[in-house]
PDB file of C-alpha atoms in Angstrom:
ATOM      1  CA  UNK U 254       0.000   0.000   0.000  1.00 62.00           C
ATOM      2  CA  UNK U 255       2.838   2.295  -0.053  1.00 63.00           C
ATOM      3  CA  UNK U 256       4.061   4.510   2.962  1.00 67.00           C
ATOM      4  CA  UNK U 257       1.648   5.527   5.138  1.00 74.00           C
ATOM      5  CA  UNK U 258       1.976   8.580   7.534  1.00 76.00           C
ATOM      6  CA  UNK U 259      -0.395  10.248   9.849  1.00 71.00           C
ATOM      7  CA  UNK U 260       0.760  13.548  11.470  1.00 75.00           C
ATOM      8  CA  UNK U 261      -2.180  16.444  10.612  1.00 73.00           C
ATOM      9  CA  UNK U 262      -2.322  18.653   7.196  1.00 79.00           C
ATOM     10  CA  UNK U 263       0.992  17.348   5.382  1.00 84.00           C
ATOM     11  CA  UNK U 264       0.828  13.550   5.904  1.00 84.00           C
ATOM     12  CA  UNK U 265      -0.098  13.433   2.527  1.00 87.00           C
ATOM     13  CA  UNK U 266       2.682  15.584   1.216  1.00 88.00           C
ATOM     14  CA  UNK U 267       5.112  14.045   3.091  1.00 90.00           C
ATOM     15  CA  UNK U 268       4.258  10.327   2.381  1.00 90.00           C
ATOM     16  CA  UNK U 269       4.276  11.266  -1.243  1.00 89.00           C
ATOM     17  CA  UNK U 270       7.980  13.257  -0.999  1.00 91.00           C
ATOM     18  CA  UNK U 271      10.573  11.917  -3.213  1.00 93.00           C
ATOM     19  CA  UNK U 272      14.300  13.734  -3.014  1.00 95.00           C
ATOM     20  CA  UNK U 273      13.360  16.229  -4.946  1.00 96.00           C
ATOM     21  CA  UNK U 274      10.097  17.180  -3.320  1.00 95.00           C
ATOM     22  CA  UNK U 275      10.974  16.862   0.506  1.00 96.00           C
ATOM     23  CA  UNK U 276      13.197  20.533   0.202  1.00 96.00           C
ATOM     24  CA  UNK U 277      10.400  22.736  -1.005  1.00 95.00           C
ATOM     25  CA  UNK U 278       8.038  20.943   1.288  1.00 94.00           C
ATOM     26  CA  UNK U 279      10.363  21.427   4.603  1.00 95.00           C
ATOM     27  CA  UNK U 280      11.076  24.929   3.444  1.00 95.00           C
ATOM     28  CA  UNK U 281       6.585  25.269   3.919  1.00 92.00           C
ATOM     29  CA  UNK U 282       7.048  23.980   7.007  1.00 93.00           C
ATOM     30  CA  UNK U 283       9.600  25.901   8.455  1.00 93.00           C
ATOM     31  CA  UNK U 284       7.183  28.643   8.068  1.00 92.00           C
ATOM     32  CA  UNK U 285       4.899  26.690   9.742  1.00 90.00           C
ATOM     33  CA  UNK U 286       7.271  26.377  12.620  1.00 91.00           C
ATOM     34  CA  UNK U 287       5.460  27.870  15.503  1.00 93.00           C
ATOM     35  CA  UNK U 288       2.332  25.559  15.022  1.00 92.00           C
ATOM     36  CA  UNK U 289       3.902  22.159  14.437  1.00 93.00           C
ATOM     37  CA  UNK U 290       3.816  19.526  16.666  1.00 92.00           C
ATOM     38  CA  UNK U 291       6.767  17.785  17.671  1.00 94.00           C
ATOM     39  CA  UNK U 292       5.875  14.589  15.519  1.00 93.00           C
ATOM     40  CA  UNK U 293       5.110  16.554  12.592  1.00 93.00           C
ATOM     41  CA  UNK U 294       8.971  17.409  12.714  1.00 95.00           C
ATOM     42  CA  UNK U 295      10.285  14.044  14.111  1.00 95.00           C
ATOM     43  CA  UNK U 296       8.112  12.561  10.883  1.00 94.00           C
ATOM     44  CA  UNK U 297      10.187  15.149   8.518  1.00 96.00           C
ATOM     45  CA  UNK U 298      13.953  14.744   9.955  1.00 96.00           C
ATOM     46  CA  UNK U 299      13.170  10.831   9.236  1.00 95.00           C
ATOM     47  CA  UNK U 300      11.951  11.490   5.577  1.00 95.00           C
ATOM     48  CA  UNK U 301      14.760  13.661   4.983  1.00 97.00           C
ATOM     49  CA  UNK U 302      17.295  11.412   6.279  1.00 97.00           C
ATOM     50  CA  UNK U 303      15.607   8.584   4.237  1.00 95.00           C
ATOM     51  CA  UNK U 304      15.481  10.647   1.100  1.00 96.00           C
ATOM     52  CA  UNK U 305      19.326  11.675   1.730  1.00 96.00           C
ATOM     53  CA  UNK U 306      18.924  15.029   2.991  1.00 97.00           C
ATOM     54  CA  UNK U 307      21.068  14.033   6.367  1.00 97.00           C
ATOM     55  CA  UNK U 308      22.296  17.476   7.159  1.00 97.00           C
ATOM     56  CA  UNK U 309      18.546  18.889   7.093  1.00 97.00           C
ATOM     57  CA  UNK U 310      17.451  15.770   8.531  1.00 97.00           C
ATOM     58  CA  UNK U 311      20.097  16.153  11.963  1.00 98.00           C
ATOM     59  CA  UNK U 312      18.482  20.187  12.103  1.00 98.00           C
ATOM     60  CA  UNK U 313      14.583  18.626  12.074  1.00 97.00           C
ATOM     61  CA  UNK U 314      15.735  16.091  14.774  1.00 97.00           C
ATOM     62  CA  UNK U 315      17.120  18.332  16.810  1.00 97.00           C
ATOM     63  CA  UNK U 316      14.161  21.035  16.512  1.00 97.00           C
ATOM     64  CA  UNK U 317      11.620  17.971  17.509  1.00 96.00           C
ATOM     65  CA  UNK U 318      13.880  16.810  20.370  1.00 96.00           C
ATOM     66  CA  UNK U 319      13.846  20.364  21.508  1.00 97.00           C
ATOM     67  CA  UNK U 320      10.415  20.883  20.598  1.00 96.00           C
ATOM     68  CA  UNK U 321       9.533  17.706  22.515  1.00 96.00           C
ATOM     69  CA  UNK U 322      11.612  18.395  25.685  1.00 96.00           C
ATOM     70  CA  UNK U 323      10.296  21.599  26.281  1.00 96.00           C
ATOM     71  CA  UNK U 324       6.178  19.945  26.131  1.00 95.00           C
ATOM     72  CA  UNK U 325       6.984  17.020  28.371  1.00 95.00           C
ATOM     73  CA  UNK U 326       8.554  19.727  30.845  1.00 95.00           C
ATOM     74  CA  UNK U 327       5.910  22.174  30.999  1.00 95.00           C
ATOM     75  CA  UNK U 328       3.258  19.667  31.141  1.00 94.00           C
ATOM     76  CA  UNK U 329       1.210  19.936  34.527  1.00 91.00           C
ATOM     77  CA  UNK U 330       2.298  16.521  36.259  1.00 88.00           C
ATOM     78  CA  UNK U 331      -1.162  16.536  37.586  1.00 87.00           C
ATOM     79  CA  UNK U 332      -2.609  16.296  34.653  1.00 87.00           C
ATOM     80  CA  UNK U 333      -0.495  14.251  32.626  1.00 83.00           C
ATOM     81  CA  UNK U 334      -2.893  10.525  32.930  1.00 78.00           C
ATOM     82  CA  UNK U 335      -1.813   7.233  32.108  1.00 81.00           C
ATOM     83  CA  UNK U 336      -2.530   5.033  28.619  1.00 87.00           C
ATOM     84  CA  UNK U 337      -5.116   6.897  26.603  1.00 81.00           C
ATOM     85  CA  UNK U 338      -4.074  10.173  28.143  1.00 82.00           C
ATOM     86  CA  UNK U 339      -2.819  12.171  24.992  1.00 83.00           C
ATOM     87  CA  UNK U 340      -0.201  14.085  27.196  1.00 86.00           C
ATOM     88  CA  UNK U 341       1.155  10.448  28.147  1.00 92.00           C
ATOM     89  CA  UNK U 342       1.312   9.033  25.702  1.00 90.00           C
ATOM     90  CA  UNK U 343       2.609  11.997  23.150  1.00 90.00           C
ATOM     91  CA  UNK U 344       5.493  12.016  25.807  1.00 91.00           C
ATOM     92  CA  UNK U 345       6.205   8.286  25.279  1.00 91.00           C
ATOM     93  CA  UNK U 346       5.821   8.881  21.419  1.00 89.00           C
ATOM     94  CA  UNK U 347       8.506  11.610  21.512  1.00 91.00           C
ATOM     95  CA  UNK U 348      10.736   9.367  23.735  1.00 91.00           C
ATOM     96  CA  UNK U 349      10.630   6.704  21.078  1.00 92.00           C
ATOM     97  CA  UNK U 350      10.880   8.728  18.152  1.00 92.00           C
ATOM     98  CA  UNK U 351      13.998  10.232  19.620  1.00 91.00           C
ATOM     99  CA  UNK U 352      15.513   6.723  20.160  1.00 92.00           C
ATOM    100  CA  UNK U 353      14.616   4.986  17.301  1.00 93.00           C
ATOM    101  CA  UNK U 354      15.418   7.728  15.047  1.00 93.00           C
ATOM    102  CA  UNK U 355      17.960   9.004  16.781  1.00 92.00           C
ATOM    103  CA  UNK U 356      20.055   5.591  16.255  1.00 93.00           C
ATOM    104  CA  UNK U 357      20.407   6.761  12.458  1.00 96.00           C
ATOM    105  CA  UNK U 358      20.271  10.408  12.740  1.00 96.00           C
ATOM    106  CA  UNK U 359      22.767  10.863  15.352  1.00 93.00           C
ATOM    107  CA  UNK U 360      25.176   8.152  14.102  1.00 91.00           C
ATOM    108  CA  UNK U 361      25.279  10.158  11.043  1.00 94.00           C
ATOM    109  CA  UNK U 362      25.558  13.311  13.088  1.00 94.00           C
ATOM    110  CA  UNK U 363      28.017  12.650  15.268  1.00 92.00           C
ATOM    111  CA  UNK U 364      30.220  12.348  11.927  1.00 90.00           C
ATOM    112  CA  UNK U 365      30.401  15.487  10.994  1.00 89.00           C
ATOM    113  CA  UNK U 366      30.973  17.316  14.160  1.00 92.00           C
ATOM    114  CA  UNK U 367      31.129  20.697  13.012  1.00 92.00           C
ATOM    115  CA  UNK U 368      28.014  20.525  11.289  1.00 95.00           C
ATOM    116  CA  UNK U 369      26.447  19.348  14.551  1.00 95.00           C
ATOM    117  CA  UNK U 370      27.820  22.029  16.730  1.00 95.00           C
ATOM    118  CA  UNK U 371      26.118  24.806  13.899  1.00 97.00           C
ATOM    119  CA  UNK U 372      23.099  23.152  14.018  1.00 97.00           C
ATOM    120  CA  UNK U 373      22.938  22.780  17.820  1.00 97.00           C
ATOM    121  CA  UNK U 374      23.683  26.688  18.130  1.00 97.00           C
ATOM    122  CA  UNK U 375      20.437  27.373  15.372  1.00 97.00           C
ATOM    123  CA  UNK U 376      18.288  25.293  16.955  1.00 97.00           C
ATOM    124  CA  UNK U 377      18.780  26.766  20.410  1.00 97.00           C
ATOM    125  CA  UNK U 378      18.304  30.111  19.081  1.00 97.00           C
ATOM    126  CA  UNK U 379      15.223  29.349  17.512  1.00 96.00           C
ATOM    127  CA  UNK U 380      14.468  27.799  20.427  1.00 95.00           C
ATOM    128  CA  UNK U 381      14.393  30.798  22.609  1.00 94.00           C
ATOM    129  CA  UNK U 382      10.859  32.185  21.349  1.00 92.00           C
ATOM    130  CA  UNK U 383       8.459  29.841  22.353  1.00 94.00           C
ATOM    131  CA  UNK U 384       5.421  28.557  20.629  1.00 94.00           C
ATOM    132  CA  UNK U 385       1.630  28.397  21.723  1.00 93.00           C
ATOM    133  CA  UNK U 386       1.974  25.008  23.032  1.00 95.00           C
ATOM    134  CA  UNK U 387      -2.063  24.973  24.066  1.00 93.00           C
ATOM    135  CA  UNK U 388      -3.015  26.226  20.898  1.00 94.00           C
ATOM    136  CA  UNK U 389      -0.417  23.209  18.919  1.00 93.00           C
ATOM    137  CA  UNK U 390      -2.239  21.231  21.630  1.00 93.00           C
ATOM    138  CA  UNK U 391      -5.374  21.822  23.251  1.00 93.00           C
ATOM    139  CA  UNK U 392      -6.154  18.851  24.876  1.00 92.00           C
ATOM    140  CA  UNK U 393      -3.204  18.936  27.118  1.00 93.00           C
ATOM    141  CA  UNK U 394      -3.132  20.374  30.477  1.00 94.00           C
ATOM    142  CA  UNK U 395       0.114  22.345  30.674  1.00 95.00           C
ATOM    143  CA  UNK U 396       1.778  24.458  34.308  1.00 94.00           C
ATOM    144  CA  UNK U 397       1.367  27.643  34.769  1.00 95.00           C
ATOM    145  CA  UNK U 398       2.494  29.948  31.344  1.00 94.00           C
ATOM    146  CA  UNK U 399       5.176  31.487  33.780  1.00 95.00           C
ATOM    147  CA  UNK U 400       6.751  28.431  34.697  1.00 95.00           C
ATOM    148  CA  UNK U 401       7.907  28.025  30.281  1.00 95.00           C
ATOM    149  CA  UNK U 402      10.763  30.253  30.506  1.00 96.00           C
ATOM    150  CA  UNK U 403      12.476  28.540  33.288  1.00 97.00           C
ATOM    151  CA  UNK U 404      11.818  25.077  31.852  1.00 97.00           C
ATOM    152  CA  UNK U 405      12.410  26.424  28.267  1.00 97.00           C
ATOM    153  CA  UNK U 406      16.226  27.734  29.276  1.00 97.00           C
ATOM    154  CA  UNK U 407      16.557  24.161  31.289  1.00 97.00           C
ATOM    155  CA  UNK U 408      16.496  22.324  27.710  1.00 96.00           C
ATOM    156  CA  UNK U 409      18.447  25.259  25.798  1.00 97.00           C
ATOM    157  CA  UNK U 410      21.039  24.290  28.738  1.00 97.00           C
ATOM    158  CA  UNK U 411      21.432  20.659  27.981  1.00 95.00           C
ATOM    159  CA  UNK U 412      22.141  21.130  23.987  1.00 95.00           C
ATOM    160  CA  UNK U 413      24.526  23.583  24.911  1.00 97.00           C
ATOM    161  CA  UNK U 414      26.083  21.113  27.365  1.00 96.00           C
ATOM    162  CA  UNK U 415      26.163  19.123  24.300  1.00 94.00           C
ATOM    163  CA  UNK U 416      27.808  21.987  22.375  1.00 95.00           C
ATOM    164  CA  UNK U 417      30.789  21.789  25.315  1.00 94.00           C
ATOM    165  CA  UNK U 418      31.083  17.945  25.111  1.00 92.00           C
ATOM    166  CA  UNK U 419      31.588  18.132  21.728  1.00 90.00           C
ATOM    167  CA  UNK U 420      33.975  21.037  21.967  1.00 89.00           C
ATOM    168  CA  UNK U 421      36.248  19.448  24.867  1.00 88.00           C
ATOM    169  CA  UNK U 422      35.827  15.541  23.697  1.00 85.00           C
ATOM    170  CA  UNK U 423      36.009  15.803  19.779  1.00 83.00           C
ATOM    171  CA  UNK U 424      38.876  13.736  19.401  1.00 79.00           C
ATOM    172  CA  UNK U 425      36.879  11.237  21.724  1.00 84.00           C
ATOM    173  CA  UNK U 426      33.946  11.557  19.667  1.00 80.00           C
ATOM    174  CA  UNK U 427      35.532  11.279  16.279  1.00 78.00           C
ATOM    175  CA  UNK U 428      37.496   7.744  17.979  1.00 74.00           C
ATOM    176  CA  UNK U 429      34.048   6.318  18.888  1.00 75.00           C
TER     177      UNK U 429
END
């Protein structure tokens, strides 16, 4: 039956991507940024890395991990449920995209070090205005608005401990 995907408005145009399509497409959704879910770009760094864009592919993983991290922090912990709960289980979903994706993405990545650290640095600057996360998802229960900031800087922190590993340990890295 062909490749099916299911992530909202460009499922379609992303199942039907070929090499040539997938740049023009992920240059509509970058305009789109600020109202994208996190699968919606976990579902595009995979087609681009299948399709051979890797270097665009590593920038969509990243902006979905970051995307990601910042909804499972903010959620209200309260409110977050169990099975069936779409908070839970878009949290699980983003931990397993991020692993099994991640495998490829990052082994690729982690290559081409350089590359990495310039991506890293974009993606926590675009990082630092935050979307409308109950608008992207309005059947989540999220903390208090004034609680985003704080959480928000928490994952811009850990890519740029990332940044620093890979600045102090690339000789490491490249050995691995």
């Amino acid at each position: 039956d062909g490749l099916k995907i299911s992530v909202g408005d460009f499922s379609k145009k992303l199942s039907q991507a070929d090499s040539k399509s997938i740049l023009p497409l992920t240059a509509e959704l970058k305009k789109e940024r600020d109202k994208l879910r996190a699968e919606v770009m976990y579902v595009v760094a995979i087609r681009l890395y299948d399709l051979g864009h890797k270097d665009e592919a590593v920038y969509w993983f990243y902006t979905a991990q970051y995307r990601g991290r910042v909804f499972s922090s903010i959620l209200d912990k309260d409110k977050i449920g169990g099975i069936d709960s779409e908070a839970f289980e878009l949290k699980q979903a983003y931990g397993a995209f991020h692993q099994l994706a991640g495998t490829y993405i990052n082994g690729y990545a982690f290559g081409e070090l350089e590359k990495l650290e310039k991506t890293l640095t974009k993606v926590i600057d675009e990082g630092k205005s935050l979307p409308k996360f109950a608008e992207i998802y309005p059947n989540v229960k999220f903390a208090e608005t004034e609680t985003w900031a704080g959480k928000n800087e928490e994952v811009s922190a850990g890519l740029k401990k990332l940044i620093d590993t890979i600045k102090t340990k690339a000789d490491f890295i490249k050995e691995q």
